[in-house]
Amino acid sequence: MMRKATSPIWHPFTQHALQPEMTPVARGEGAYLFTADGRRIIDAIASWWVVTHGHCHPHIVRAIQDQAERLDQVIFAGHSHEPAEQVAAGLLALVPPSLAHVFFSDSGATSVEVALKMALGYFRNIGEPRSRIVVMQHSYHGDTIGAMSVGARGVFNAAYEPLLFDVAVIPFPSPGREQATLDALAALCESDRPAAFIVEPLVLGAGGMLMYPAAVLREMHRICKAFGVLFIADEVMTGWGRTGTLFACEQADIAPDIACYAKGLTGGAVPLAVTLCSPAIYEAHYSTDRARTFFHSSSYTANPIACAAASANLELWRQPQTRARIAAVAAAQQRCLDRLRYDERFSALRRCGTITALDLHADEPGYLAEVGPRLQAFFRDSDVLLRPLGHTIYVMPPYCVTSGDLEAVYAVIDEAVDHVL
Ligand code: PMP
């Protein structure tokens, strides 16, 4: 008999028949979550990769409190406000110089939808309609229909396949196979005249924390430029220090035409996303002809409270301690990983900035690998928040995590793997 859930809530990416009860979280502080019954959980995946400086960071909390008392929400068509202006100006001081305009939305997926619409709008408005999008194998860009269309096909979206639009796919640049990726991109750019190439720079997150070198990213950008194909950097996961630099594109020294940022934009406190674009894309829409308007909005676009949180986050990024923390977390992660280097239970140990990942020698790879839920249950019982991607275990903590916390996380990984293998 399946145990029935006691709550009417339908949770994301959750099979309720297998996991009827959720962990009830009452409070968050720094790298920890606390349950109502007093358990302390180490948040080793930054609550789905969003929390950067730590839960309930006092500077961000104060900014939210102050803004909530002044202006909670205002329609963003025809109106603006100081927190949004601060975020836009603050972002432009930090991002690659190719980006000059800031469009607000609410989540990573919507920032990707906006990016795709900007790309198609650009080509339509310059009188050269193009609509084909090139993507990388194993990509993930969100769960709306457009974002799923540019992401990998699989168990996640099989039911919706008839609604997904067709895209051109280049292979993931796995070690030794980089040239095949570059050749495929160049061939598609030439034959298909695509509008854009969208890619997660340096690390493919949900696809299994797959990492590739900055030189490949740089070369993919060069190819797109050479063929007049717009380059969209989806930095939703890689942004905000995750790969060791503020944005992953910095490591390849490239200037994308469009960039998507979300998750850590508010330090992980409240939802907010932005899509930034080059002057050419903005100018292609800039006209006295109302038909050229960029027709996109959502009710809460640039919500002032969310913008105040983002503005506070940008202030934290202007402090040198923030980058020093990232370097320290990256070094501590490497030390923990090094101890598993010759452990035969694991393969493909890898790190990019503050993210580590390793694969379990399991019989069946893929997201539905049976080891995944068993590991997750063990982690839950051990008060460590980790969610393996199939047989891939990864650690992506908030930057306030201590070396001691990380050692505890890897000790639990060690035990968990013994338990399930
Ligand atoms: N792009 C990437 C690279 C992501 O990792 C994610 C979320 N994991 C998204 C887009 C979608 O973001 P959101 O969940 O905020 O819609």
PDB file of N, CA, C and O and ligand atoms in Angstrom, residues 48-50 106-112 140-143 200 203 205-206 234-238 262-263, ligand 1:
ATOM      1  N   TRP A  48      18.878  24.404  -4.354  1.00  0.00           N
ATOM      2  CA  TRP A  48      18.736  24.418  -5.821  1.00  0.00           C
ATOM      3  C   TRP A  48      19.548  25.539  -6.448  1.00  0.00           C
ATOM      4  O   TRP A  48      19.079  26.268  -7.319  1.00  0.00           O
ATOM      5  N   TRP A  49      20.778  25.712  -5.883  1.00  0.00           N
ATOM      6  CA  TRP A  49      21.821  26.527  -6.526  1.00  0.00           C
ATOM      7  C   TRP A  49      21.541  28.021  -6.452  1.00  0.00           C
ATOM      8  O   TRP A  49      22.141  28.798  -7.195  1.00  0.00           O
ATOM      9  N   VAL A  50      20.651  28.424  -5.551  1.00  0.00           N
ATOM     10  CA  VAL A  50      20.309  29.849  -5.525  1.00  0.00           C
ATOM     11  C   VAL A  50      21.030  30.632  -4.427  1.00  0.00           C
ATOM     12  O   VAL A  50      21.360  31.803  -4.612  1.00  0.00           O
ATOM     13  N   ASP A 106      11.246  36.902 -13.796  1.00  0.00           N
ATOM     14  CA  ASP A 106      11.091  36.330 -12.446  1.00  0.00           C
ATOM     15  C   ASP A 106      11.833  35.027 -12.175  1.00  0.00           C
ATOM     16  O   ASP A 106      11.910  34.602 -11.031  1.00  0.00           O
ATOM     17  N   SER A 107      12.276  34.344 -13.211  1.00  0.00           N
ATOM     18  CA  SER A 107      12.926  33.050 -12.972  1.00  0.00           C
ATOM     19  C   SER A 107      13.916  32.774 -14.095  1.00  0.00           C
ATOM     20  O   SER A 107      13.901  33.459 -15.132  1.00  0.00           O
ATOM     21  N   GLY A 108      14.731  31.753 -13.892  1.00  0.00           N
ATOM     22  CA  GLY A 108      15.694  31.401 -14.927  1.00  0.00           C
ATOM     23  C   GLY A 108      15.005  31.053 -16.241  1.00  0.00           C
ATOM     24  O   GLY A 108      15.423  31.490 -17.316  1.00  0.00           O
ATOM     25  N   ALA A 109      13.938  30.259 -16.142  1.00  0.00           N
ATOM     26  CA  ALA A 109      13.245  29.837 -17.365  1.00  0.00           C
ATOM     27  C   ALA A 109      12.691  31.043 -18.120  1.00  0.00           C
ATOM     28  O   ALA A 109      12.798  31.117 -19.350  1.00  0.00           O
ATOM     29  N   THR A 110      12.109  32.001 -17.390  1.00  0.00           N
ATOM     30  CA  THR A 110      11.555  33.159 -18.114  1.00  0.00           C
ATOM     31  C   THR A 110      12.681  34.009 -18.690  1.00  0.00           C
ATOM     32  O   THR A 110      12.512  34.592 -19.765  1.00  0.00           O
ATOM     33  N   SER A 111      13.817  34.060 -18.021  1.00  0.00           N
ATOM     34  CA  SER A 111      14.929  34.840 -18.585  1.00  0.00           C
ATOM     35  C   SER A 111      15.399  34.214 -19.899  1.00  0.00           C
ATOM     36  O   SER A 111      15.840  34.915 -20.813  1.00  0.00           O
ATOM     37  N   VAL A 112      15.273  32.895 -20.006  1.00  0.00           N
ATOM     38  CA  VAL A 112      15.634  32.195 -21.247  1.00  0.00           C
ATOM     39  C   VAL A 112      14.575  32.452 -22.317  1.00  0.00           C
ATOM     40  O   VAL A 112      14.905  32.705 -23.485  1.00  0.00           O
ATOM     41  N   TYR A 140      20.281  22.132 -20.113  1.00  0.00           N
ATOM     42  CA  TYR A 140      19.030  22.398 -19.390  1.00  0.00           C
ATOM     43  C   TYR A 140      18.883  23.904 -19.275  1.00  0.00           C
ATOM     44  O   TYR A 140      19.816  24.601 -18.871  1.00  0.00           O
ATOM     45  N   HIS A 141      17.686  24.409 -19.632  1.00  0.00           N
ATOM     46  CA  HIS A 141      17.473  25.857 -19.564  1.00  0.00           C
ATOM     47  C   HIS A 141      16.172  26.230 -18.865  1.00  0.00           C
ATOM     48  O   HIS A 141      15.795  27.400 -18.896  1.00  0.00           O
ATOM     49  N   GLY A 142      15.483  25.259 -18.265  1.00  0.00           N
ATOM     50  CA  GLY A 142      14.239  25.577 -17.558  1.00  0.00           C
ATOM     51  C   GLY A 142      13.099  24.699 -18.015  1.00  0.00           C
ATOM     52  O   GLY A 142      13.247  23.889 -18.948  1.00  0.00           O
ATOM     53  N   ASP A 143      11.944  24.865 -17.375  1.00  0.00           N
ATOM     54  CA  ASP A 143      10.832  23.931 -17.571  1.00  0.00           C
ATOM     55  C   ASP A 143       9.616  24.510 -18.274  1.00  0.00           C
ATOM     56  O   ASP A 143       8.563  23.864 -18.305  1.00  0.00           O
ATOM     57  N   GLU A 200      25.082  26.884 -21.692  1.00  0.00           N
ATOM     58  CA  GLU A 200      25.480  27.089 -20.301  1.00  0.00           C
ATOM     59  C   GLU A 200      27.009  27.158 -20.298  1.00  0.00           C
ATOM     60  O   GLU A 200      27.668  26.166 -20.624  1.00  0.00           O
ATOM     61  N   VAL A 203      29.825  24.936 -17.322  1.00  0.00           N
ATOM     62  CA  VAL A 203      29.229  23.803 -16.598  1.00  0.00           C
ATOM     63  C   VAL A 203      27.778  23.610 -17.035  1.00  0.00           C
ATOM     64  O   VAL A 203      26.980  24.541 -16.960  1.00  0.00           O
ATOM     65  N   GLY A 205      24.594  22.204 -15.836  1.00  0.00           N
ATOM     66  CA  GLY A 205      24.147  21.879 -14.475  1.00  0.00           C
ATOM     67  C   GLY A 205      23.279  20.643 -14.401  1.00  0.00           C
ATOM     68  O   GLY A 205      23.740  19.542 -14.070  1.00  0.00           O
ATOM     69  N   ALA A 206      21.987  20.810 -14.722  1.00  0.00           N
ATOM     70  CA  ALA A 206      21.047  19.699 -14.564  1.00  0.00           C
ATOM     71  C   ALA A 206      21.392  18.517 -15.463  1.00  0.00           C
ATOM     72  O   ALA A 206      20.983  17.386 -15.198  1.00  0.00           O
ATOM     73  N   ASP A 234      23.570  31.367 -20.990  1.00  0.00           N
ATOM     74  CA  ASP A 234      22.641  31.099 -19.894  1.00  0.00           C
ATOM     75  C   ASP A 234      23.481  30.918 -18.629  1.00  0.00           C
ATOM     76  O   ASP A 234      23.965  29.822 -18.337  1.00  0.00           O
ATOM     77  N   GLU A 235      23.645  32.034 -17.899  1.00  0.00           N
ATOM     78  CA  GLU A 235      24.451  31.999 -16.655  1.00  0.00           C
ATOM     79  C   GLU A 235      23.545  31.866 -15.429  1.00  0.00           C
ATOM     80  O   GLU A 235      23.922  32.274 -14.331  1.00  0.00           O
ATOM     81  N   VAL A 236      22.359  31.307 -15.629  1.00  0.00           N
ATOM     82  CA  VAL A 236      21.412  31.178 -14.514  1.00  0.00           C
ATOM     83  C   VAL A 236      22.047  30.396 -13.361  1.00  0.00           C
ATOM     84  O   VAL A 236      21.934  30.783 -12.201  1.00  0.00           O
ATOM     85  N   MET A 237      22.736  29.289 -13.691  1.00  0.00           N
ATOM     86  CA  MET A 237      23.390  28.516 -12.640  1.00  0.00           C
ATOM     87  C   MET A 237      24.838  28.952 -12.446  1.00  0.00           C
ATOM     88  O   MET A 237      25.312  29.045 -11.320  1.00  0.00           O
ATOM     89  N   THR A 238      25.557  29.247 -13.546  1.00  0.00           N
ATOM     90  CA  THR A 238      26.994  29.503 -13.435  1.00  0.00           C
ATOM     91  C   THR A 238      27.319  30.903 -12.908  1.00  0.00           C
ATOM     92  O   THR A 238      28.455  31.154 -12.512  1.00  0.00           O
ATOM     93  N   ALA A 262      19.842  34.695 -12.992  1.00  0.00           N
ATOM     94  CA  ALA A 262      18.693  34.547 -12.075  1.00  0.00           C
ATOM     95  C   ALA A 262      19.246  34.008 -10.752  1.00  0.00           C
ATOM     96  O   ALA A 262      20.223  34.554 -10.252  1.00  0.00           O
ATOM     97  N   LYS A 263      18.662  32.954 -10.233  1.00  0.00           N
ATOM     98  CA  LYS A 263      19.109  32.280  -9.003  1.00  0.00           C
ATOM     99  C   LYS A 263      19.806  33.219  -8.009  1.00  0.00           C
ATOM    100  O   LYS A 263      19.150  33.854  -7.201  1.00  0.00           O
TER     101      LYS A 263
HETATM  102  N1  PMP B   1      19.043  27.673 -16.860  1.00  0.00           N
HETATM  103  C1  PMP B   1      19.896  26.942 -16.136  1.00  0.00           C
HETATM  104  C2  PMP B   1      21.294  26.773 -16.623  1.00  0.00           C
HETATM  105  C3  PMP B   1      19.484  26.356 -14.939  1.00  0.00           C
HETATM  106  O1  PMP B   1      20.333  25.605 -14.229  1.00  0.00           O
HETATM  107  C4  PMP B   1      18.152  26.565 -14.499  1.00  0.00           C
HETATM  108  C5  PMP B   1      17.616  25.997 -13.197  1.00  0.00           C
HETATM  109  N2  PMP B   1      18.236  24.926 -12.645  1.00  0.00           N
HETATM  110  C6  PMP B   1      17.308  27.337 -15.296  1.00  0.00           C
HETATM  111  C7  PMP B   1      17.786  27.887 -16.466  1.00  0.00           C
HETATM  112  C8  PMP B   1      15.880  27.569 -14.904  1.00  0.00           C
HETATM  113  O2  PMP B   1      15.815  28.421 -13.820  1.00  0.00           O
HETATM  114  P1  PMP B   1      14.505  28.498 -12.928  1.00  0.00           P
HETATM  115  O3  PMP B   1      14.413  27.198 -12.195  1.00  0.00           O
HETATM  116  O4  PMP B   1      14.731  29.669 -12.025  1.00  0.00           O
HETATM  117  O5  PMP B   1      13.365  28.701 -13.869  1.00  0.00           O
END
